PDB file of C-alpha atoms in Angstrom:
ATOM      1  CA  UNK A   1    -100.127 -13.732 207.539  1.00 71.00           C
ATOM      2  CA  UNK A   2    -102.365 -13.523 204.504  1.00 88.00           C
ATOM      3  CA  UNK A   3    -102.986 -16.358 202.125  1.00 88.00           C
ATOM      4  CA  UNK A   4    -103.774 -16.335 198.446  1.00 87.00           C
ATOM      5  CA  UNK A   5    -104.938 -18.982 196.006  1.00 90.00           C
ATOM      6  CA  UNK A   6    -102.494 -19.185 193.107  1.00 87.00           C
ATOM      7  CA  UNK A   7    -102.893 -21.795 190.370  1.00 85.00           C
ATOM      8  CA  UNK A   8    -105.454 -23.609 192.507  1.00 84.00           C
ATOM      9  CA  UNK A   9    -103.247 -23.839 195.595  1.00 86.00           C
ATOM     10  CA  UNK A  10    -103.515 -21.807 198.786  1.00 89.00           C
ATOM     11  CA  UNK A  11    -100.153 -20.272 199.701  1.00 89.00           C
ATOM     12  CA  UNK A  12     -98.956 -17.832 202.359  1.00 89.00           C
ATOM     13  CA  UNK A  13     -97.903 -14.378 201.211  1.00 90.00           C
ATOM     14  CA  UNK A  14     -96.605 -11.280 202.984  1.00 91.00           C
ATOM     15  CA  UNK A  15     -98.061  -7.792 202.602  1.00 90.00           C
ATOM     16  CA  UNK A  16     -95.921  -7.114 199.535  1.00 89.00           C
ATOM     17  CA  UNK A  17     -97.217 -10.226 197.799  1.00 87.00           C
ATOM     18  CA  UNK A  18     -94.091 -12.369 198.165  1.00 91.00           C
ATOM     19  CA  UNK A  19     -94.577 -16.010 199.096  1.00 90.00           C
ATOM     20  CA  UNK A  20     -93.178 -16.755 202.543  1.00 90.00           C
ATOM     21  CA  UNK A  21     -92.808 -20.536 202.406  1.00 88.00           C
ATOM     22  CA  UNK A  22     -90.599 -21.697 199.521  1.00 89.00           C
ATOM     23  CA  UNK A  23     -91.878 -25.243 200.063  1.00 90.00           C
ATOM     24  CA  UNK A  24     -95.385 -24.233 198.952  1.00 90.00           C
ATOM     25  CA  UNK A  25     -94.108 -23.203 195.514  1.00 91.00           C
ATOM     26  CA  UNK A  26     -94.447 -25.231 192.349  1.00 92.00           C
ATOM     27  CA  UNK A  27     -93.974 -24.602 188.626  1.00 92.00           C
ATOM     28  CA  UNK A  28     -97.655 -23.909 187.999  1.00 92.00           C
ATOM     29  CA  UNK A  29     -97.602 -21.233 190.694  1.00 92.00           C
ATOM     30  CA  UNK A  30     -94.514 -19.691 189.048  1.00 93.00           C
ATOM     31  CA  UNK A  31     -96.295 -19.542 185.694  1.00 93.00           C
ATOM     32  CA  UNK A  32     -99.395 -17.978 187.259  1.00 92.00           C
ATOM     33  CA  UNK A  33     -97.398 -15.300 189.120  1.00 93.00           C
ATOM     34  CA  UNK A  34     -95.425 -14.602 185.942  1.00 94.00           C
ATOM     35  CA  UNK A  35     -98.660 -13.817 184.109  1.00 94.00           C
ATOM     36  CA  UNK A  36     -99.674 -11.445 186.950  1.00 92.00           C
ATOM     37  CA  UNK A  37     -96.273  -9.771 186.530  1.00 92.00           C
ATOM     38  CA  UNK A  38     -96.775  -9.311 182.799  1.00 92.00           C
ATOM     39  CA  UNK A  39     -94.758 -12.271 181.543  1.00 93.00           C
ATOM     40  CA  UNK A  40     -97.189 -14.351 179.489  1.00 91.00           C
ATOM     41  CA  UNK A  41     -95.022 -17.446 179.078  1.00 92.00           C
ATOM     42  CA  UNK A  42     -91.936 -18.697 180.900  1.00 94.00           C
ATOM     43  CA  UNK A  43     -89.246 -19.829 178.450  1.00 94.00           C
ATOM     44  CA  UNK A  44     -86.175 -21.981 179.068  1.00 94.00           C
ATOM     45  CA  UNK A  45     -84.199 -18.780 179.622  1.00 93.00           C
ATOM     46  CA  UNK A  46     -86.635 -17.721 182.362  1.00 96.00           C
ATOM     47  CA  UNK A  47     -86.385 -21.152 183.970  1.00 96.00           C
ATOM     48  CA  UNK A  48     -82.615 -21.028 183.951  1.00 94.00           C
ATOM     49  CA  UNK A  49     -82.845 -17.938 186.193  1.00 95.00           C
ATOM     50  CA  UNK A  50     -85.679 -19.273 188.350  1.00 95.00           C
ATOM     51  CA  UNK A  51     -83.992 -22.650 188.869  1.00 93.00           C
ATOM     52  CA  UNK A  52     -80.775 -20.912 189.880  1.00 94.00           C
ATOM     53  CA  UNK A  53     -82.651 -18.835 192.465  1.00 93.00           C
ATOM     54  CA  UNK A  54     -84.419 -21.908 193.808  1.00 92.00           C
ATOM     55  CA  UNK A  55     -81.155 -23.798 194.246  1.00 91.00           C
ATOM     56  CA  UNK A  56     -79.163 -20.945 195.813  1.00 88.00           C
ATOM     57  CA  UNK A  57     -81.862 -19.789 198.200  1.00 81.00           C
ATOM     58  CA  UNK A  58     -80.968 -22.450 200.762  1.00 74.00           C
ATOM     59  CA  UNK A  59     -77.832 -20.504 201.641  1.00 77.00           C
ATOM     60  CA  UNK A  60     -79.740 -17.201 201.641  1.00 80.00           C
ATOM     61  CA  UNK A  61     -82.413 -17.985 204.230  1.00 81.00           C
ATOM     62  CA  UNK A  62     -85.260 -18.256 201.742  1.00 82.00           C
ATOM     63  CA  UNK A  63     -84.371 -14.972 200.027  1.00 87.00           C
ATOM     64  CA  UNK A  64     -83.773 -14.627 196.330  1.00 90.00           C
ATOM     65  CA  UNK A  65     -80.175 -13.976 195.206  1.00 91.00           C
ATOM     66  CA  UNK A  66     -79.309 -10.441 194.050  1.00 92.00           C
ATOM     67  CA  UNK A  67     -79.238  -9.567 190.347  1.00 93.00           C
ATOM     68  CA  UNK A  68     -75.460  -9.651 190.283  1.00 92.00           C
ATOM     69  CA  UNK A  69     -75.426 -13.053 191.955  1.00 91.00           C
ATOM     70  CA  UNK A  70     -77.867 -14.235 189.298  1.00 94.00           C
ATOM     71  CA  UNK A  71     -75.840 -12.933 186.352  1.00 93.00           C
ATOM     72  CA  UNK A  72     -72.609 -14.300 187.848  1.00 92.00           C
ATOM     73  CA  UNK A  73     -74.167 -17.676 188.664  1.00 91.00           C
ATOM     74  CA  UNK A  74     -76.146 -18.317 185.483  1.00 93.00           C
ATOM     75  CA  UNK A  75     -74.092 -16.621 182.777  1.00 93.00           C
ATOM     76  CA  UNK A  76     -77.258 -14.726 181.787  1.00 94.00           C
ATOM     77  CA  UNK A  77     -76.183 -11.150 180.958  1.00 95.00           C
ATOM     78  CA  UNK A  78     -77.585  -8.102 182.721  1.00 95.00           C
ATOM     79  CA  UNK A  79     -79.201  -6.984 179.465  1.00 95.00           C
ATOM     80  CA  UNK A  80     -80.869 -10.357 178.981  1.00 95.00           C
ATOM     81  CA  UNK A  81     -82.024 -10.494 182.594  1.00 96.00           C
ATOM     82  CA  UNK A  82     -83.722  -7.095 182.220  1.00 96.00           C
ATOM     83  CA  UNK A  83     -85.383  -8.170 178.982  1.00 95.00           C
ATOM     84  CA  UNK A  84     -86.560 -11.512 180.416  1.00 95.00           C
ATOM     85  CA  UNK A  85     -88.019  -9.833 183.506  1.00 95.00           C
ATOM     86  CA  UNK A  86     -88.718  -6.266 182.404  1.00 93.00           C
ATOM     87  CA  UNK A  87     -89.435  -3.408 184.814  1.00 91.00           C
ATOM     88  CA  UNK A  88     -87.898  -4.575 188.037  1.00 92.00           C
ATOM     89  CA  UNK A  89     -86.180  -7.950 187.687  1.00 94.00           C
ATOM     90  CA  UNK A  90     -85.021  -8.043 191.324  1.00 91.00           C
ATOM     91  CA  UNK A  91     -88.561  -8.162 192.678  1.00 92.00           C
ATOM     92  CA  UNK A  92     -90.081 -10.047 189.744  1.00 94.00           C
ATOM     93  CA  UNK A  93     -87.629 -12.926 189.831  1.00 94.00           C
ATOM     94  CA  UNK A  94     -88.083 -13.317 193.587  1.00 93.00           C
ATOM     95  CA  UNK A  95     -91.863 -13.272 193.317  1.00 93.00           C
ATOM     96  CA  UNK A  96     -92.014 -15.804 190.491  1.00 95.00           C
ATOM     97  CA  UNK A  97     -89.497 -18.090 192.198  1.00 93.00           C
ATOM     98  CA  UNK A  98     -91.603 -18.006 195.371  1.00 92.00           C
ATOM     99  CA  UNK A  99     -88.819 -16.443 197.415  1.00 92.00           C
ATOM    100  CA  UNK A 100     -88.297 -13.355 199.542  1.00 89.00           C
ATOM    101  CA  UNK A 101     -86.902 -10.088 198.182  1.00 88.00           C
ATOM    102  CA  UNK A 102     -83.123 -10.254 197.753  1.00 88.00           C
ATOM    103  CA  UNK A 103     -81.033  -8.948 200.624  1.00 86.00           C
ATOM    104  CA  UNK A 104     -77.984  -7.030 199.496  1.00 81.00           C
ATOM    105  CA  UNK A 105     -77.512  -4.013 197.316  1.00 81.00           C
ATOM    106  CA  UNK A 106     -75.648  -5.329 194.297  1.00 80.00           C
TER     107      UNK A 106
ATOM    108  CA  UNK B   1    -100.355   8.791 187.697  1.00 42.00           C
ATOM    109  CA  UNK B   2    -100.572   5.045 188.380  1.00 48.00           C
ATOM    110  CA  UNK B   3     -99.549   4.077 184.862  1.00 57.00           C
ATOM    111  CA  UNK B   4     -96.713   6.595 184.805  1.00 75.00           C
ATOM    112  CA  UNK B   5     -93.465   4.941 185.807  1.00 90.00           C
ATOM    113  CA  UNK B   6     -91.475   6.267 188.760  1.00 94.00           C
ATOM    114  CA  UNK B   7     -88.306   8.027 187.603  1.00 96.00           C
ATOM    115  CA  UNK B   8     -85.202   8.858 189.641  1.00 97.00           C
ATOM    116  CA  UNK B   9     -82.504  11.180 188.315  1.00 98.00           C
ATOM    117  CA  UNK B  10     -79.050  11.511 189.824  1.00 97.00           C
ATOM    118  CA  UNK B  11     -76.689  14.438 189.352  1.00 97.00           C
ATOM    119  CA  UNK B  12     -73.125  13.218 189.915  1.00 97.00           C
ATOM    120  CA  UNK B  13     -70.805  16.130 190.605  1.00 97.00           C
ATOM    121  CA  UNK B  14     -67.941  14.392 192.432  1.00 96.00           C
ATOM    122  CA  UNK B  15     -65.017  12.471 191.009  1.00 94.00           C
ATOM    123  CA  UNK B  16     -63.704  10.876 194.200  1.00 94.00           C
ATOM    124  CA  UNK B  17     -63.820   7.107 194.418  1.00 93.00           C
ATOM    125  CA  UNK B  18     -66.108   7.106 197.459  1.00 92.00           C
ATOM    126  CA  UNK B  19     -68.530   9.613 195.957  1.00 95.00           C
ATOM    127  CA  UNK B  20     -68.881   7.611 192.754  1.00 95.00           C
ATOM    128  CA  UNK B  21     -70.753   4.842 194.496  1.00 95.00           C
ATOM    129  CA  UNK B  22     -73.959   6.394 195.909  1.00 95.00           C
ATOM    130  CA  UNK B  23     -75.553   6.889 192.485  1.00 95.00           C
ATOM    131  CA  UNK B  24     -74.330   3.490 191.302  1.00 96.00           C
ATOM    132  CA  UNK B  25     -75.789   1.646 194.278  1.00 95.00           C
ATOM    133  CA  UNK B  26     -79.084   3.534 194.369  1.00 96.00           C
ATOM    134  CA  UNK B  27     -79.434   3.580 190.592  1.00 96.00           C
ATOM    135  CA  UNK B  28     -78.951  -0.177 190.429  1.00 95.00           C
ATOM    136  CA  UNK B  29     -81.492  -0.708 193.209  1.00 94.00           C
ATOM    137  CA  UNK B  30     -83.943   1.525 191.355  1.00 95.00           C
ATOM    138  CA  UNK B  31     -83.559  -0.423 188.107  1.00 95.00           C
ATOM    139  CA  UNK B  32     -84.007  -3.709 189.965  1.00 94.00           C
ATOM    140  CA  UNK B  33     -87.287  -2.356 191.313  1.00 92.00           C
ATOM    141  CA  UNK B  34     -88.552  -1.204 187.933  1.00 94.00           C
ATOM    142  CA  UNK B  35     -87.812   2.501 188.377  1.00 96.00           C
ATOM    143  CA  UNK B  36     -86.464   4.533 185.427  1.00 96.00           C
ATOM    144  CA  UNK B  37     -82.989   5.972 185.997  1.00 97.00           C
ATOM    145  CA  UNK B  38     -81.246   8.971 184.438  1.00 97.00           C
ATOM    146  CA  UNK B  39     -77.763  10.074 185.492  1.00 97.00           C
ATOM    147  CA  UNK B  40     -76.328  13.498 184.656  1.00 97.00           C
ATOM    148  CA  UNK B  41     -72.577  13.856 185.119  1.00 97.00           C
ATOM    149  CA  UNK B  42     -71.275  17.335 185.801  1.00 97.00           C
ATOM    150  CA  UNK B  43     -68.011  18.950 186.864  1.00 96.00           C
ATOM    151  CA  UNK B  44     -65.716  16.450 188.646  1.00 96.00           C
ATOM    152  CA  UNK B  45     -68.417  13.819 188.317  1.00 96.00           C
ATOM    153  CA  UNK B  46     -67.448  13.529 184.659  1.00 96.00           C
ATOM    154  CA  UNK B  47     -64.407  11.526 185.795  1.00 95.00           C
ATOM    155  CA  UNK B  48     -66.864   8.669 186.347  1.00 96.00           C
ATOM    156  CA  UNK B  49     -67.578   8.467 182.611  1.00 96.00           C
ATOM    157  CA  UNK B  50     -64.289   9.692 181.142  1.00 96.00           C
ATOM    158  CA  UNK B  51     -62.480   6.794 179.473  1.00 95.00           C
ATOM    159  CA  UNK B  52     -59.036   7.704 180.795  1.00 95.00           C
ATOM    160  CA  UNK B  53     -60.203   8.508 184.329  1.00 95.00           C
ATOM    161  CA  UNK B  54     -62.905   5.943 185.129  1.00 95.00           C
ATOM    162  CA  UNK B  55     -60.476   3.233 186.253  1.00 94.00           C
ATOM    163  CA  UNK B  56     -58.355   5.658 188.248  1.00 93.00           C
ATOM    164  CA  UNK B  57     -60.745   7.398 190.640  1.00 94.00           C
ATOM    165  CA  UNK B  58     -58.985   8.156 193.908  1.00 94.00           C
ATOM    166  CA  UNK B  59     -59.592   9.002 197.510  1.00 91.00           C
ATOM    167  CA  UNK B  60     -57.365  11.477 199.364  1.00 90.00           C
ATOM    168  CA  UNK B  61     -57.370  10.888 203.138  1.00 86.00           C
ATOM    169  CA  UNK B  62     -56.813  14.600 203.901  1.00 88.00           C
ATOM    170  CA  UNK B  63     -59.799  16.312 205.486  1.00 86.00           C
ATOM    171  CA  UNK B  64     -61.983  13.204 205.710  1.00 85.00           C
ATOM    172  CA  UNK B  65     -62.604  13.171 209.442  1.00 85.00           C
ATOM    173  CA  UNK B  66     -64.742  10.034 209.238  1.00 85.00           C
ATOM    174  CA  UNK B  67     -61.941   7.943 207.790  1.00 85.00           C
ATOM    175  CA  UNK B  68     -60.252   6.324 210.762  1.00 83.00           C
ATOM    176  CA  UNK B  69     -57.261   4.058 210.915  1.00 82.00           C
ATOM    177  CA  UNK B  70     -59.628   1.300 212.051  1.00 84.00           C
ATOM    178  CA  UNK B  71     -60.345   0.798 208.348  1.00 80.00           C
ATOM    179  CA  UNK B  72     -56.780  -0.389 207.997  1.00 78.00           C
ATOM    180  CA  UNK B  73     -57.007  -2.720 210.941  1.00 78.00           C
ATOM    181  CA  UNK B  74     -55.509  -0.378 213.553  1.00 82.00           C
ATOM    182  CA  UNK B  75     -57.462  -0.852 216.805  1.00 83.00           C
ATOM    183  CA  UNK B  76     -59.281   2.078 218.400  1.00 81.00           C
ATOM    184  CA  UNK B  77     -60.707   5.180 216.825  1.00 85.00           C
ATOM    185  CA  UNK B  78     -57.560   6.940 215.698  1.00 85.00           C
ATOM    186  CA  UNK B  79     -57.847   9.446 212.904  1.00 84.00           C
ATOM    187  CA  UNK B  80     -55.360   9.953 210.113  1.00 83.00           C
ATOM    188  CA  UNK B  81     -53.519  13.223 210.841  1.00 84.00           C
ATOM    189  CA  UNK B  82     -53.951  15.569 207.896  1.00 85.00           C
ATOM    190  CA  UNK B  83     -50.217  16.180 207.843  1.00 86.00           C
ATOM    191  CA  UNK B  84     -49.663  12.443 207.407  1.00 83.00           C
ATOM    192  CA  UNK B  85     -52.374  12.270 204.771  1.00 85.00           C
ATOM    193  CA  UNK B  86     -50.460  14.871 202.808  1.00 86.00           C
ATOM    194  CA  UNK B  87     -47.402  12.634 202.498  1.00 89.00           C
ATOM    195  CA  UNK B  88     -46.591  11.230 199.054  1.00 90.00           C
ATOM    196  CA  UNK B  89     -48.258   7.878 198.513  1.00 91.00           C
ATOM    197  CA  UNK B  90     -51.056   8.397 201.047  1.00 89.00           C
ATOM    198  CA  UNK B  91     -53.699   9.014 198.379  1.00 91.00           C
ATOM    199  CA  UNK B  92     -52.697   5.834 196.577  1.00 92.00           C
ATOM    200  CA  UNK B  93     -52.761   3.978 199.888  1.00 90.00           C
ATOM    201  CA  UNK B  94     -56.197   5.266 200.941  1.00 89.00           C
ATOM    202  CA  UNK B  95     -57.501   4.512 197.447  1.00 92.00           C
ATOM    203  CA  UNK B  96     -56.312   0.938 197.569  1.00 90.00           C
ATOM    204  CA  UNK B  97     -57.848   0.450 201.024  1.00 89.00           C
ATOM    205  CA  UNK B  98     -61.166   1.821 199.777  1.00 90.00           C
ATOM    206  CA  UNK B  99     -61.088  -0.324 196.634  1.00 92.00           C
ATOM    207  CA  UNK B 100     -60.528  -3.387 198.785  1.00 92.00           C
ATOM    208  CA  UNK B 101     -63.410  -2.452 201.098  1.00 89.00           C
ATOM    209  CA  UNK B 102     -65.701  -1.950 198.107  1.00 89.00           C
ATOM    210  CA  UNK B 103     -64.727  -5.321 196.626  1.00 91.00           C
ATOM    211  CA  UNK B 104     -65.312  -6.999 199.992  1.00 90.00           C
ATOM    212  CA  UNK B 105     -69.015  -6.157 199.918  1.00 87.00           C
ATOM    213  CA  UNK B 106     -69.296  -7.541 196.399  1.00 87.00           C
ATOM    214  CA  UNK B 107     -69.619  -4.187 194.645  1.00 91.00           C
ATOM    215  CA  UNK B 108     -67.896  -4.079 191.250  1.00 94.00           C
ATOM    216  CA  UNK B 109     -65.444  -1.400 190.092  1.00 95.00           C
ATOM    217  CA  UNK B 110     -66.971   1.810 188.679  1.00 95.00           C
ATOM    218  CA  UNK B 111     -66.599   0.856 184.996  1.00 95.00           C
ATOM    219  CA  UNK B 112     -68.322  -2.496 185.436  1.00 95.00           C
ATOM    220  CA  UNK B 113     -71.009  -1.040 187.701  1.00 95.00           C
ATOM    221  CA  UNK B 114     -71.852   1.689 185.171  1.00 96.00           C
ATOM    222  CA  UNK B 115     -72.043  -0.900 182.395  1.00 96.00           C
ATOM    223  CA  UNK B 116     -74.517  -2.897 184.524  1.00 95.00           C
ATOM    224  CA  UNK B 117     -76.638   0.225 184.898  1.00 97.00           C
ATOM    225  CA  UNK B 118     -76.517   0.936 181.171  1.00 97.00           C
ATOM    226  CA  UNK B 119     -77.460  -2.687 180.420  1.00 96.00           C
ATOM    227  CA  UNK B 120     -80.305  -2.349 182.906  1.00 95.00           C
ATOM    228  CA  UNK B 121     -81.624   0.670 181.027  1.00 96.00           C
ATOM    229  CA  UNK B 122     -80.120   3.680 182.832  1.00 97.00           C
ATOM    230  CA  UNK B 123     -79.616   6.750 180.633  1.00 97.00           C
ATOM    231  CA  UNK B 124     -76.313   8.585 181.044  1.00 97.00           C
ATOM    232  CA  UNK B 125     -75.657  12.189 179.993  1.00 97.00           C
ATOM    233  CA  UNK B 126     -72.716  14.557 180.334  1.00 96.00           C
ATOM    234  CA  UNK B 127     -73.116  18.241 181.218  1.00 96.00           C
ATOM    235  CA  UNK B 128     -72.405  20.531 178.288  1.00 95.00           C
ATOM    236  CA  UNK B 129     -70.982  23.414 180.289  1.00 95.00           C
ATOM    237  CA  UNK B 130     -68.541  21.124 182.106  1.00 95.00           C
ATOM    238  CA  UNK B 131     -67.575  19.398 178.859  1.00 95.00           C
ATOM    239  CA  UNK B 132     -66.781  22.790 177.304  1.00 95.00           C
ATOM    240  CA  UNK B 133     -64.942  23.963 180.401  1.00 95.00           C
ATOM    241  CA  UNK B 134     -62.698  20.890 180.578  1.00 94.00           C
ATOM    242  CA  UNK B 135     -62.159  20.728 176.822  1.00 94.00           C
ATOM    243  CA  UNK B 136     -63.670  17.251 176.502  1.00 94.00           C
ATOM    244  CA  UNK B 137     -65.620  15.698 173.627  1.00 93.00           C
ATOM    245  CA  UNK B 138     -68.243  12.966 173.538  1.00 93.00           C
ATOM    246  CA  UNK B 139     -65.530  10.620 172.209  1.00 94.00           C
ATOM    247  CA  UNK B 140     -63.696  10.963 175.518  1.00 95.00           C
ATOM    248  CA  UNK B 141     -66.535   9.206 177.352  1.00 96.00           C
ATOM    249  CA  UNK B 142     -67.398   5.550 177.788  1.00 95.00           C
ATOM    250  CA  UNK B 143     -69.859   4.066 175.289  1.00 93.00           C
ATOM    251  CA  UNK B 144     -72.885   4.148 177.583  1.00 93.00           C
ATOM    252  CA  UNK B 145     -73.023   7.964 177.568  1.00 96.00           C
ATOM    253  CA  UNK B 146     -75.903   8.915 175.275  1.00 95.00           C
ATOM    254  CA  UNK B 147     -75.162  12.572 174.714  1.00 95.00           C
ATOM    255  CA  UNK B 148     -73.780  15.856 175.965  1.00 96.00           C
ATOM    256  CA  UNK B 149     -76.728  17.963 177.086  1.00 96.00           C
ATOM    257  CA  UNK B 150     -77.439  21.348 178.647  1.00 96.00           C
ATOM    258  CA  UNK B 151     -78.885  21.902 182.102  1.00 94.00           C
ATOM    259  CA  UNK B 152     -82.112  22.916 180.418  1.00 94.00           C
ATOM    260  CA  UNK B 153     -82.214  19.636 178.457  1.00 95.00           C
ATOM    261  CA  UNK B 154     -81.732  17.794 181.723  1.00 95.00           C
ATOM    262  CA  UNK B 155     -84.646  19.650 183.283  1.00 94.00           C
ATOM    263  CA  UNK B 156     -86.837  18.731 180.310  1.00 94.00           C
ATOM    264  CA  UNK B 157     -85.946  15.052 180.414  1.00 95.00           C
ATOM    265  CA  UNK B 158     -86.475  14.747 184.170  1.00 94.00           C
ATOM    266  CA  UNK B 159     -89.907  16.320 184.397  1.00 93.00           C
ATOM    267  CA  UNK B 160     -91.764  14.576 187.202  1.00 93.00           C
ATOM    268  CA  UNK B 161     -88.639  12.679 188.321  1.00 96.00           C
ATOM    269  CA  UNK B 162     -87.149  12.627 191.786  1.00 96.00           C
ATOM    270  CA  UNK B 163     -83.752  14.332 191.562  1.00 96.00           C
ATOM    271  CA  UNK B 164     -80.839  13.415 193.797  1.00 97.00           C
ATOM    272  CA  UNK B 165     -77.715  15.585 193.834  1.00 97.00           C
ATOM    273  CA  UNK B 166     -74.469  13.912 194.783  1.00 96.00           C
TER     274      UNK B 166
END
């Protein structure tokens, strides 16, 4: 398992760059990964999505929820979700929230 | 090449309920992974975007050898005899079973799914030849459909894309 220093902290990542231990995550790490993913600043709207993923992941074995679970659970619309996390929200949200790729197709 | 975004284009030519889903599922997955999506609806596939048909896609059990009665909770691997499938009401029955199965895995109905794709940035087009053949107009389609285009237009707009025919 590879490790990477993000926001001054060494964390474990898999070969696709997703963090593998949700407990190693913190808000500074999220902000740093967001910048790597092209999102210069995380707004309240971003945090609403990230916080939702962090709280629901317990029932998903450390994976991020799917996009439809996110829109249903947060009230954030699909359009808004794609504009908050452009070009691939499914992977981007999971990465920034320090979780695994979502399992499930919807 | 690295800065050029991956692009997947689907050609939807079927109007059966079961055949509506492959492009929806794969298109949604593509958008979630940051891949551009274009969908071209042709022939029966236009039912998927036609306002009066989109909520009424059906599945006829006749001739579908993979559809077993196990789907309806009957034990074993019994098929549905074609003669039985031809009885009045069987298409409605098979359709309702399939709708239930689709809902069980958390997949939305076709109209809602297509709207999700449009909101996620998918571009939808209807085939001009089919539109002319069936006597349809752009007004007959759901709002997300951008335009009615020719096969040649489709080829132009999908240059470099991976094309999947369904």
